[in-house]
mmCIF file of N, CA and C in Angstrom:
data_model
loop_
_atom_site.group_PDB
_atom_site.id
_atom_site.type_symbol
_atom_site.label_atom_id
_atom_site.label_comp_id
_atom_site.label_asym_id
_atom_site.label_seq_id
_atom_site.Cartn_x
_atom_site.Cartn_y
_atom_site.Cartn_z
ATOM 1 N N UNK A 4 0.849 -1.159 0.000
ATOM 2 C CA UNK A 4 0.000 0.000 0.000
ATOM 3 C C UNK A 4 0.902 1.232 0.000
ATOM 4 N N UNK A 5 0.615 2.134 -0.909
ATOM 5 C CA UNK A 5 1.403 3.355 -1.009
ATOM 6 C C UNK A 5 0.725 4.536 -0.329
ATOM 7 N N UNK A 6 -0.618 4.541 -0.399
ATOM 8 C CA UNK A 6 -1.378 5.664 0.144
ATOM 9 C C UNK A 6 -2.569 5.159 0.943
ATOM 10 N N UNK A 7 -3.017 5.988 1.865
ATOM 11 C CA UNK A 7 -4.230 5.689 2.626
ATOM 12 C C UNK A 7 -5.414 5.715 1.654
ATOM 13 N N UNK A 8 -6.258 4.683 1.661
ATOM 14 C CA UNK A 8 -7.397 4.675 0.736
ATOM 15 C C UNK A 8 -8.477 5.692 1.114
ATOM 16 N N UNK A 9 -8.459 6.198 2.342
ATOM 17 C CA UNK A 9 -9.480 7.150 2.775
ATOM 18 C C UNK A 9 -9.123 8.594 2.425
ATOM 19 N N UNK A 10 -7.867 8.975 2.659
ATOM 20 C CA UNK A 10 -7.491 10.383 2.453
ATOM 21 C C UNK A 10 -6.338 10.578 1.468
ATOM 22 N N UNK A 11 -5.772 9.484 0.988
ATOM 23 C CA UNK A 11 -4.686 9.505 0.006
ATOM 24 C C UNK A 11 -3.351 10.008 0.564
ATOM 25 N N UNK A 12 -3.222 10.054 1.882
ATOM 26 C CA UNK A 12 -1.944 10.440 2.483
ATOM 27 C C UNK A 12 -0.921 9.331 2.250
ATOM 28 N N UNK A 13 0.337 9.708 2.166
ATOM 29 C CA UNK A 13 1.395 8.715 1.980
ATOM 30 C C UNK A 13 1.398 7.750 3.165
ATOM 31 N N UNK A 14 1.437 6.456 2.852
ATOM 32 C CA UNK A 14 1.441 5.421 3.881
ATOM 33 C C UNK A 14 2.795 5.399 4.572
ATOM 34 N N UNK A 15 2.786 5.407 5.916
ATOM 35 C CA UNK A 15 4.026 5.470 6.687
ATOM 36 C C UNK A 15 4.256 4.220 7.534
ATOM 37 N N UNK A 16 3.825 3.061 7.031
ATOM 38 C CA UNK A 16 4.038 1.778 7.704
ATOM 39 C C UNK A 16 3.466 1.723 9.115
ATOM 40 N N UNK A 17 2.337 2.360 9.321
ATOM 41 C CA UNK A 17 1.661 2.317 10.615
ATOM 42 C C UNK A 17 0.228 1.861 10.412
ATOM 43 N N UNK A 18 -0.328 1.233 11.423
ATOM 44 C CA UNK A 18 -1.686 0.695 11.340
ATOM 45 C C UNK A 18 -2.737 1.803 11.236
ATOM 46 N N UNK A 19 -2.487 2.950 11.829
ATOM 47 C CA UNK A 19 -3.415 4.079 11.821
ATOM 48 C C UNK A 19 -2.837 5.181 10.930
ATOM 49 N N UNK A 20 -3.663 5.683 10.014
ATOM 50 C CA UNK A 20 -3.219 6.761 9.127
ATOM 51 C C UNK A 20 -2.891 8.000 9.949
ATOM 52 N N UNK A 21 -1.751 8.582 9.658
ATOM 53 C CA UNK A 21 -1.315 9.755 10.420
ATOM 54 C C UNK A 21 -2.182 10.980 10.152
ATOM 55 N N UNK A 22 -2.818 11.031 8.995
ATOM 56 C CA UNK A 22 -3.616 12.209 8.657
ATOM 57 C C UNK A 22 -5.073 12.082 9.105
ATOM 58 N N UNK A 23 -5.747 11.004 8.665
ATOM 59 C CA UNK A 23 -7.198 10.905 8.910
ATOM 60 C C UNK A 23 -7.560 9.934 10.034
ATOM 61 N N UNK A 24 -6.559 9.245 10.576
ATOM 62 C CA UNK A 24 -6.745 8.306 11.696
ATOM 63 C C UNK A 24 -7.571 7.067 11.340
ATOM 64 N N UNK A 25 -7.644 6.737 10.059
ATOM 65 C CA UNK A 25 -8.325 5.514 9.632
ATOM 66 C C UNK A 25 -7.510 4.299 10.070
ATOM 67 N N UNK A 26 -8.207 3.285 10.579
ATOM 68 C CA UNK A 26 -7.553 2.030 10.952
ATOM 69 C C UNK A 26 -7.282 1.237 9.681
ATOM 70 N N UNK A 27 -6.029 1.088 9.317
ATOM 71 C CA UNK A 27 -5.637 0.381 8.110
ATOM 72 C C UNK A 27 -5.379 -1.100 8.366
ATOM 73 N N UNK A 28 -5.580 -1.545 9.606
ATOM 74 C CA UNK A 28 -5.309 -2.930 9.977
ATOM 75 C C UNK A 28 -6.007 -3.964 9.118
ATOM 76 N N UNK A 29 -7.327 -3.841 8.897
ATOM 77 C CA UNK A 29 -8.000 -4.840 8.067
ATOM 78 C C UNK A 29 -7.442 -4.907 6.645
ATOM 79 N N UNK A 30 -7.109 -3.754 6.075
ATOM 80 C CA UNK A 30 -6.543 -3.735 4.729
ATOM 81 C C UNK A 30 -5.152 -4.357 4.714
ATOM 82 N N UNK A 31 -4.361 -4.068 5.739
ATOM 83 C CA UNK A 31 -3.021 -4.660 5.835
ATOM 84 C C UNK A 31 -3.107 -6.176 6.001
ATOM 85 N N UNK A 32 -4.100 -6.639 6.761
ATOM 86 C CA UNK A 32 -4.284 -8.082 6.941
ATOM 87 C C UNK A 32 -4.666 -8.744 5.623
ATOM 88 N N UNK A 33 -5.521 -8.085 4.830
ATOM 89 C CA UNK A 33 -5.882 -8.633 3.525
ATOM 90 C C UNK A 33 -4.671 -8.682 2.596
ATOM 91 N N UNK A 34 -3.864 -7.658 2.633
ATOM 92 C CA UNK A 34 -2.659 -7.617 1.808
ATOM 93 C C UNK A 34 -1.702 -8.749 2.192
ATOM 94 N N UNK A 35 -1.552 -8.985 3.488
ATOM 95 C CA UNK A 35 -0.686 -10.063 3.968
ATOM 96 C C UNK A 35 -1.233 -11.433 3.562
ATOM 97 N N UNK A 36 -2.543 -11.622 3.704
ATOM 98 C CA UNK A 36 -3.167 -12.891 3.304
ATOM 99 C C UNK A 36 -3.010 -13.117 1.804
ATOM 100 N N UNK A 37 -3.128 -12.053 1.018
ATOM 101 C CA UNK A 37 -2.936 -12.169 -0.427
ATOM 102 C C UNK A 37 -1.516 -12.626 -0.756
ATOM 103 N N UNK A 38 -0.547 -12.100 -0.034
ATOM 104 C CA UNK A 38 0.845 -12.507 -0.241
ATOM 105 C C UNK A 38 1.033 -13.977 0.121
ATOM 106 N N UNK A 39 0.422 -14.418 1.212
ATOM 107 C CA UNK A 39 0.518 -15.825 1.600
ATOM 108 C C UNK A 39 -0.132 -16.722 0.549
ATOM 109 N N UNK A 40 -1.260 -16.288 0.005
ATOM 110 C CA UNK A 40 -1.926 -17.068 -1.044
ATOM 111 C C UNK A 40 -1.052 -17.138 -2.306
ATOM 112 N N UNK A 41 -0.396 -16.031 -2.629
ATOM 113 C CA UNK A 41 0.497 -16.012 -3.788
ATOM 114 C C UNK A 41 1.654 -16.986 -3.589
ATOM 115 N N UNK A 42 2.212 -17.010 -2.382
ATOM 116 C CA UNK A 42 3.303 -17.940 -2.084
ATOM 117 C C UNK A 42 2.820 -19.387 -2.150
ATOM 118 N N UNK A 43 1.595 -19.637 -1.706
ATOM 119 C CA UNK A 43 1.019 -20.986 -1.803
ATOM 120 C C UNK A 43 0.836 -21.390 -3.260
ATOM 121 N N UNK A 44 0.465 -20.434 -4.102
ATOM 122 C CA UNK A 44 0.300 -20.720 -5.531
ATOM 123 C C UNK A 44 1.635 -21.108 -6.160
ATOM 124 N N UNK A 45 2.686 -20.413 -5.801
ATOM 125 C CA UNK A 45 4.020 -20.725 -6.331
ATOM 126 C C UNK A 45 4.461 -22.104 -5.850
ATOM 127 N N UNK A 46 4.211 -22.409 -4.587
ATOM 128 C CA UNK A 46 4.549 -23.737 -4.060
ATOM 129 C C UNK A 46 3.777 -24.832 -4.787
ATOM 130 N N UNK A 47 2.507 -24.587 -5.063
ATOM 131 C CA UNK A 47 1.694 -25.561 -5.788
ATOM 132 C C UNK A 47 2.230 -25.760 -7.207
ATOM 133 N N UNK A 48 2.675 -24.687 -7.833
ATOM 134 C CA UNK A 48 3.264 -24.797 -9.175
ATOM 135 C C UNK A 48 4.499 -25.694 -9.138
ATOM 136 N N UNK A 49 5.357 -25.474 -8.158
ATOM 137 C CA UNK A 49 6.584 -26.269 -8.039
ATOM 138 C C UNK A 49 6.285 -27.745 -7.799
ATOM 139 N N UNK A 50 5.117 -28.025 -7.220
ATOM 140 C CA UNK A 50 4.707 -29.407 -6.960
ATOM 141 C C UNK A 50 3.836 -29.964 -8.097
ATOM 142 N N UNK A 51 3.739 -29.221 -9.191
ATOM 143 C CA UNK A 51 2.912 -29.613 -10.345
ATOM 144 C C UNK A 51 1.445 -29.829 -9.972
ATOM 145 N N UNK A 52 0.964 -29.070 -9.011
ATOM 146 C CA UNK A 52 -0.438 -29.124 -8.595
ATOM 147 C C UNK A 52 -1.128 -27.865 -9.120
ATOM 148 N N UNK A 53 -1.469 -27.894 -10.419
ATOM 149 C CA UNK A 53 -1.944 -26.696 -11.088
ATOM 150 C C UNK A 53 -3.342 -26.274 -10.642
ATOM 151 N N UNK A 54 -4.166 -27.214 -10.229
ATOM 152 C CA UNK A 54 -5.476 -26.867 -9.688
ATOM 153 C C UNK A 54 -5.347 -26.047 -8.411
ATOM 154 N N UNK A 55 -4.440 -26.477 -7.536
ATOM 155 C CA UNK A 55 -4.188 -25.726 -6.302
ATOM 156 C C UNK A 55 -3.544 -24.377 -6.620
ATOM 157 N N UNK A 56 -2.663 -24.366 -7.604
ATOM 158 C CA UNK A 56 -2.041 -23.108 -8.013
ATOM 159 C C UNK A 56 -3.108 -22.111 -8.435
ATOM 160 N N UNK A 57 -4.041 -22.569 -9.265
ATOM 161 C CA UNK A 57 -5.117 -21.709 -9.742
ATOM 162 C C UNK A 57 -5.957 -21.197 -8.561
ATOM 163 N N UNK A 58 -6.305 -22.081 -7.641
ATOM 164 C CA UNK A 58 -7.116 -21.717 -6.483
ATOM 165 C C UNK A 58 -6.441 -20.613 -5.666
ATOM 166 N N UNK A 59 -5.171 -20.821 -5.323
ATOM 167 C CA UNK A 59 -4.459 -19.857 -4.480
ATOM 168 C C UNK A 59 -4.188 -18.546 -5.220
ATOM 169 N N UNK A 60 -3.859 -18.630 -6.495
ATOM 170 C CA UNK A 60 -3.610 -17.408 -7.268
ATOM 171 C C UNK A 60 -4.893 -16.583 -7.378
ATOM 172 N N UNK A 61 -6.023 -17.251 -7.597
ATOM 173 C CA UNK A 61 -7.304 -16.535 -7.693
ATOM 174 C C UNK A 61 -7.643 -15.874 -6.360
ATOM 175 N N UNK A 62 -7.426 -16.582 -5.254
ATOM 176 C CA UNK A 62 -7.697 -15.988 -3.934
ATOM 177 C C UNK A 62 -6.794 -14.772 -3.697
ATOM 178 N N UNK A 63 -5.540 -14.882 -4.091
ATOM 179 C CA UNK A 63 -4.606 -13.773 -3.917
ATOM 180 C C UNK A 63 -5.098 -12.522 -4.645
ATOM 181 N N UNK A 64 -5.490 -12.693 -5.904
ATOM 182 C CA UNK A 64 -5.944 -11.567 -6.714
ATOM 183 C C UNK A 64 -7.254 -10.996 -6.171
ATOM 184 N N UNK A 65 -8.132 -11.860 -5.688
ATOM 185 C CA UNK A 65 -9.399 -11.382 -5.122
ATOM 186 C C UNK A 65 -9.189 -10.597 -3.830
ATOM 187 N N UNK A 66 -8.232 -11.000 -3.032
ATOM 188 C CA UNK A 66 -7.975 -10.313 -1.769
ATOM 189 C C UNK A 66 -7.288 -8.966 -1.969
ATOM 190 N N UNK A 67 -6.292 -8.940 -2.859
ATOM 191 C CA UNK A 67 -5.513 -7.719 -3.059
ATOM 192 C C UNK A 67 -4.902 -7.774 -4.451
ATOM 193 N N UNK A 68 -5.442 -6.988 -5.365
ATOM 194 C CA UNK A 68 -5.001 -7.037 -6.763
ATOM 195 C C UNK A 68 -3.632 -6.398 -6.936
ATOM 196 N N UNK A 69 -2.745 -7.144 -7.593
ATOM 197 C CA UNK A 69 -1.465 -6.610 -8.061
ATOM 198 C C UNK A 69 -1.248 -7.172 -9.463
ATOM 199 N N UNK A 70 -0.432 -6.502 -10.251
ATOM 200 C CA UNK A 70 -0.129 -7.026 -11.585
ATOM 201 C C UNK A 70 0.617 -8.354 -11.493
ATOM 202 N N UNK A 71 1.500 -8.500 -10.505
ATOM 203 C CA UNK A 71 2.215 -9.772 -10.325
ATOM 204 C C UNK A 71 1.239 -10.896 -10.008
ATOM 205 N N UNK A 72 0.279 -10.615 -9.153
ATOM 206 C CA UNK A 72 -0.735 -11.611 -8.826
ATOM 207 C C UNK A 72 -1.569 -11.976 -10.046
ATOM 208 N N UNK A 73 -1.897 -10.969 -10.852
ATOM 209 C CA UNK A 73 -2.676 -11.222 -12.068
ATOM 210 C C UNK A 73 -1.870 -12.058 -13.062
ATOM 211 N N UNK A 74 -0.571 -11.798 -13.166
ATOM 212 C CA UNK A 74 0.282 -12.610 -14.052
ATOM 213 C C UNK A 74 0.320 -14.065 -13.579
ATOM 214 N N UNK A 75 0.430 -14.250 -12.276
ATOM 215 C CA UNK A 75 0.445 -15.597 -11.711
ATOM 216 C C UNK A 75 -0.883 -16.297 -11.986
ATOM 217 N N UNK A 76 -1.984 -15.587 -11.798
ATOM 218 C CA UNK A 76 -3.299 -16.169 -12.074
ATOM 219 C C UNK A 76 -3.453 -16.479 -13.554
ATOM 220 N N UNK A 77 -2.985 -15.611 -14.425
ATOM 221 C CA UNK A 77 -3.062 -15.871 -15.866
ATOM 222 C C UNK A 77 -2.267 -17.122 -16.229
ATOM 223 N N UNK A 78 -1.107 -17.282 -15.638
ATOM 224 C CA UNK A 78 -0.294 -18.478 -15.892
ATOM 225 C C UNK A 78 -1.002 -19.731 -15.399
ATOM 226 N N UNK A 79 -1.595 -19.638 -14.206
ATOM 227 C CA UNK A 79 -2.341 -20.777 -13.659
ATOM 228 C C UNK A 79 -3.549 -21.094 -14.528
ATOM 229 N N UNK A 80 -4.196 -20.059 -15.038
ATOM 230 C CA UNK A 80 -5.362 -20.258 -15.899
ATOM 231 C C UNK A 80 -4.971 -21.007 -17.174
ATOM 232 N N UNK A 81 -3.832 -20.663 -17.751
ATOM 233 C CA UNK A 81 -3.358 -21.385 -18.948
ATOM 234 C C UNK A 81 -3.119 -22.851 -18.607
ATOM 235 N N UNK A 82 -2.454 -23.094 -17.492
ATOM 236 C CA UNK A 82 -2.147 -24.473 -17.098
ATOM 237 C C UNK A 82 -3.407 -25.284 -16.803
ATOM 238 N N UNK A 83 -4.496 -24.606 -16.435
ATOM 239 C CA UNK A 83 -5.766 -25.271 -16.153
ATOM 240 C C UNK A 83 -6.707 -25.258 -17.355
ATOM 241 N N UNK A 84 -6.226 -24.737 -18.491
ATOM 242 C CA UNK A 84 -7.049 -24.717 -19.697
ATOM 243 C C UNK A 84 -8.096 -23.621 -19.708
ATOM 244 N N UNK A 85 -7.968 -22.620 -18.846
ATOM 245 C CA UNK A 85 -8.903 -21.491 -18.772
ATOM 246 C C UNK A 85 -8.352 -20.335 -19.615
ATOM 247 N N UNK A 86 -8.284 -20.559 -20.918
ATOM 248 C CA UNK A 86 -7.637 -19.615 -21.821
ATOM 249 C C UNK A 86 -8.367 -18.277 -21.892
ATOM 250 N N UNK A 87 -9.697 -18.294 -21.766
ATOM 251 C CA UNK A 87 -10.462 -17.051 -21.790
ATOM 252 C C UNK A 87 -10.062 -16.141 -20.626
ATOM 253 N N UNK A 88 -9.953 -16.708 -19.447
ATOM 254 C CA UNK A 88 -9.554 -15.941 -18.275
ATOM 255 C C UNK A 88 -8.122 -15.434 -18.426
ATOM 256 N N UNK A 89 -7.232 -16.292 -18.892
ATOM 257 C CA UNK A 89 -5.834 -15.897 -19.074
ATOM 258 C C UNK A 89 -5.730 -14.723 -20.052
ATOM 259 N N UNK A 90 -6.453 -14.800 -21.163
ATOM 260 C CA UNK A 90 -6.413 -13.733 -22.163
ATOM 261 C C UNK A 90 -6.949 -12.429 -21.582
ATOM 262 N N UNK A 91 -8.051 -12.498 -20.851
ATOM 263 C CA UNK A 91 -8.611 -11.289 -20.242
ATOM 264 C C UNK A 91 -7.651 -10.664 -19.241
ATOM 265 N N UNK A 92 -6.986 -11.491 -18.461
ATOM 266 C CA UNK A 92 -6.022 -10.960 -17.487
ATOM 267 C C UNK A 92 -4.833 -10.316 -18.184
ATOM 268 N N UNK A 93 -4.310 -10.963 -19.218
ATOM 269 C CA UNK A 93 -3.158 -10.393 -19.924
ATOM 270 C C UNK A 93 -3.525 -9.064 -20.569
ATOM 271 N N UNK A 94 -4.747 -8.973 -21.093
ATOM 272 C CA UNK A 94 -5.188 -7.699 -21.676
ATOM 273 C C UNK A 94 -5.313 -6.631 -20.598
ATOM 274 N N UNK A 95 -5.809 -7.017 -19.435
ATOM 275 C CA UNK A 95 -5.997 -6.063 -18.343
ATOM 276 C C UNK A 95 -4.674 -5.487 -17.849
ATOM 277 N N UNK A 96 -3.653 -6.326 -17.770
ATOM 278 C CA UNK A 96 -2.372 -5.837 -17.252
ATOM 279 C C UNK A 96 -1.473 -5.278 -18.353
ATOM 280 N N UNK A 97 -1.964 -5.309 -19.593
ATOM 281 C CA UNK A 97 -1.241 -4.659 -20.675
ATOM 282 C C UNK A 97 -0.060 -5.427 -21.212
ATOM 283 N N UNK A 98 -0.058 -6.730 -21.049
ATOM 284 C CA UNK A 98 1.035 -7.546 -21.571
ATOM 285 C C UNK A 98 0.691 -7.990 -22.996
ATOM 286 N N UNK A 99 1.678 -8.033 -23.877
ATOM 287 C CA UNK A 99 1.399 -8.514 -25.224
ATOM 288 C C UNK A 99 0.999 -9.987 -25.209
ATOM 289 N N UNK A 100 0.062 -10.316 -26.040
ATOM 290 C CA UNK A 100 -0.409 -11.684 -26.183
ATOM 291 C C UNK A 100 0.269 -12.267 -27.408
ATOM 292 N N UNK A 101 0.652 -13.541 -27.366
ATOM 293 C CA UNK A 101 1.320 -14.182 -28.497
ATOM 294 C C UNK A 101 0.521 -13.937 -29.768
ATOM 295 N N UNK A 102 1.202 -13.515 -30.810
ATOM 296 C CA UNK A 102 0.560 -13.266 -32.094
ATOM 297 C C UNK A 102 -0.029 -11.872 -32.209
ATOM 298 N N UNK A 103 0.010 -11.106 -31.136
ATOM 299 C CA UNK A 103 -0.531 -9.758 -31.152
ATOM 300 C C UNK A 103 0.560 -8.812 -31.621
ATOM 301 N N UNK A 104 0.209 -7.948 -32.558
ATOM 302 C CA UNK A 104 1.157 -6.977 -33.084
ATOM 303 C C UNK A 104 0.839 -5.632 -32.471
ATOM 304 N N UNK A 105 1.839 -5.008 -31.894
ATOM 305 C CA UNK A 105 1.613 -3.675 -31.327
ATOM 306 C C UNK A 105 2.161 -2.634 -32.291
ATOM 307 N N UNK A 106 1.449 -1.537 -32.387
ATOM 308 C CA UNK A 106 1.865 -0.452 -33.261
ATOM 309 C C UNK A 106 2.380 0.696 -32.414
ATOM 310 N N UNK A 107 3.648 1.060 -32.600
ATOM 311 C CA UNK A 107 4.186 2.179 -31.814
ATOM 312 C C UNK A 107 3.460 3.469 -32.131
ATOM 313 N N UNK A 108 3.200 4.247 -31.115
ATOM 314 C CA UNK A 108 2.597 5.556 -31.312
ATOM 315 C C UNK A 108 1.094 5.522 -31.537
ATOM 316 N N UNK A 109 0.473 4.372 -31.364
ATOM 317 C CA UNK A 109 -0.988 4.312 -31.573
ATOM 318 C C UNK A 109 -1.688 4.293 -30.253
#
């Protein structure tokens, strides 16, 4: 988290926002859980358990969206044969799709 979602003040690694006094604890807990889910997805990939990889990657992205999490979910989606989801995620994060031609300056 870079900024407080309530007042947009710069986040200073504290549970309570220094400007608006919003309790950021629940959001920080979700961010931490998302990271744990992402790590579980990577572990599942290393164990060739692609169904579990997909499950954990999807939970990670649902809890706290990051482009890295979306890339992991897109990869898991390909491995699970969910090509529609993978394509939508790659388009969302702005990554080139195989066979896609990009035009500079357009």
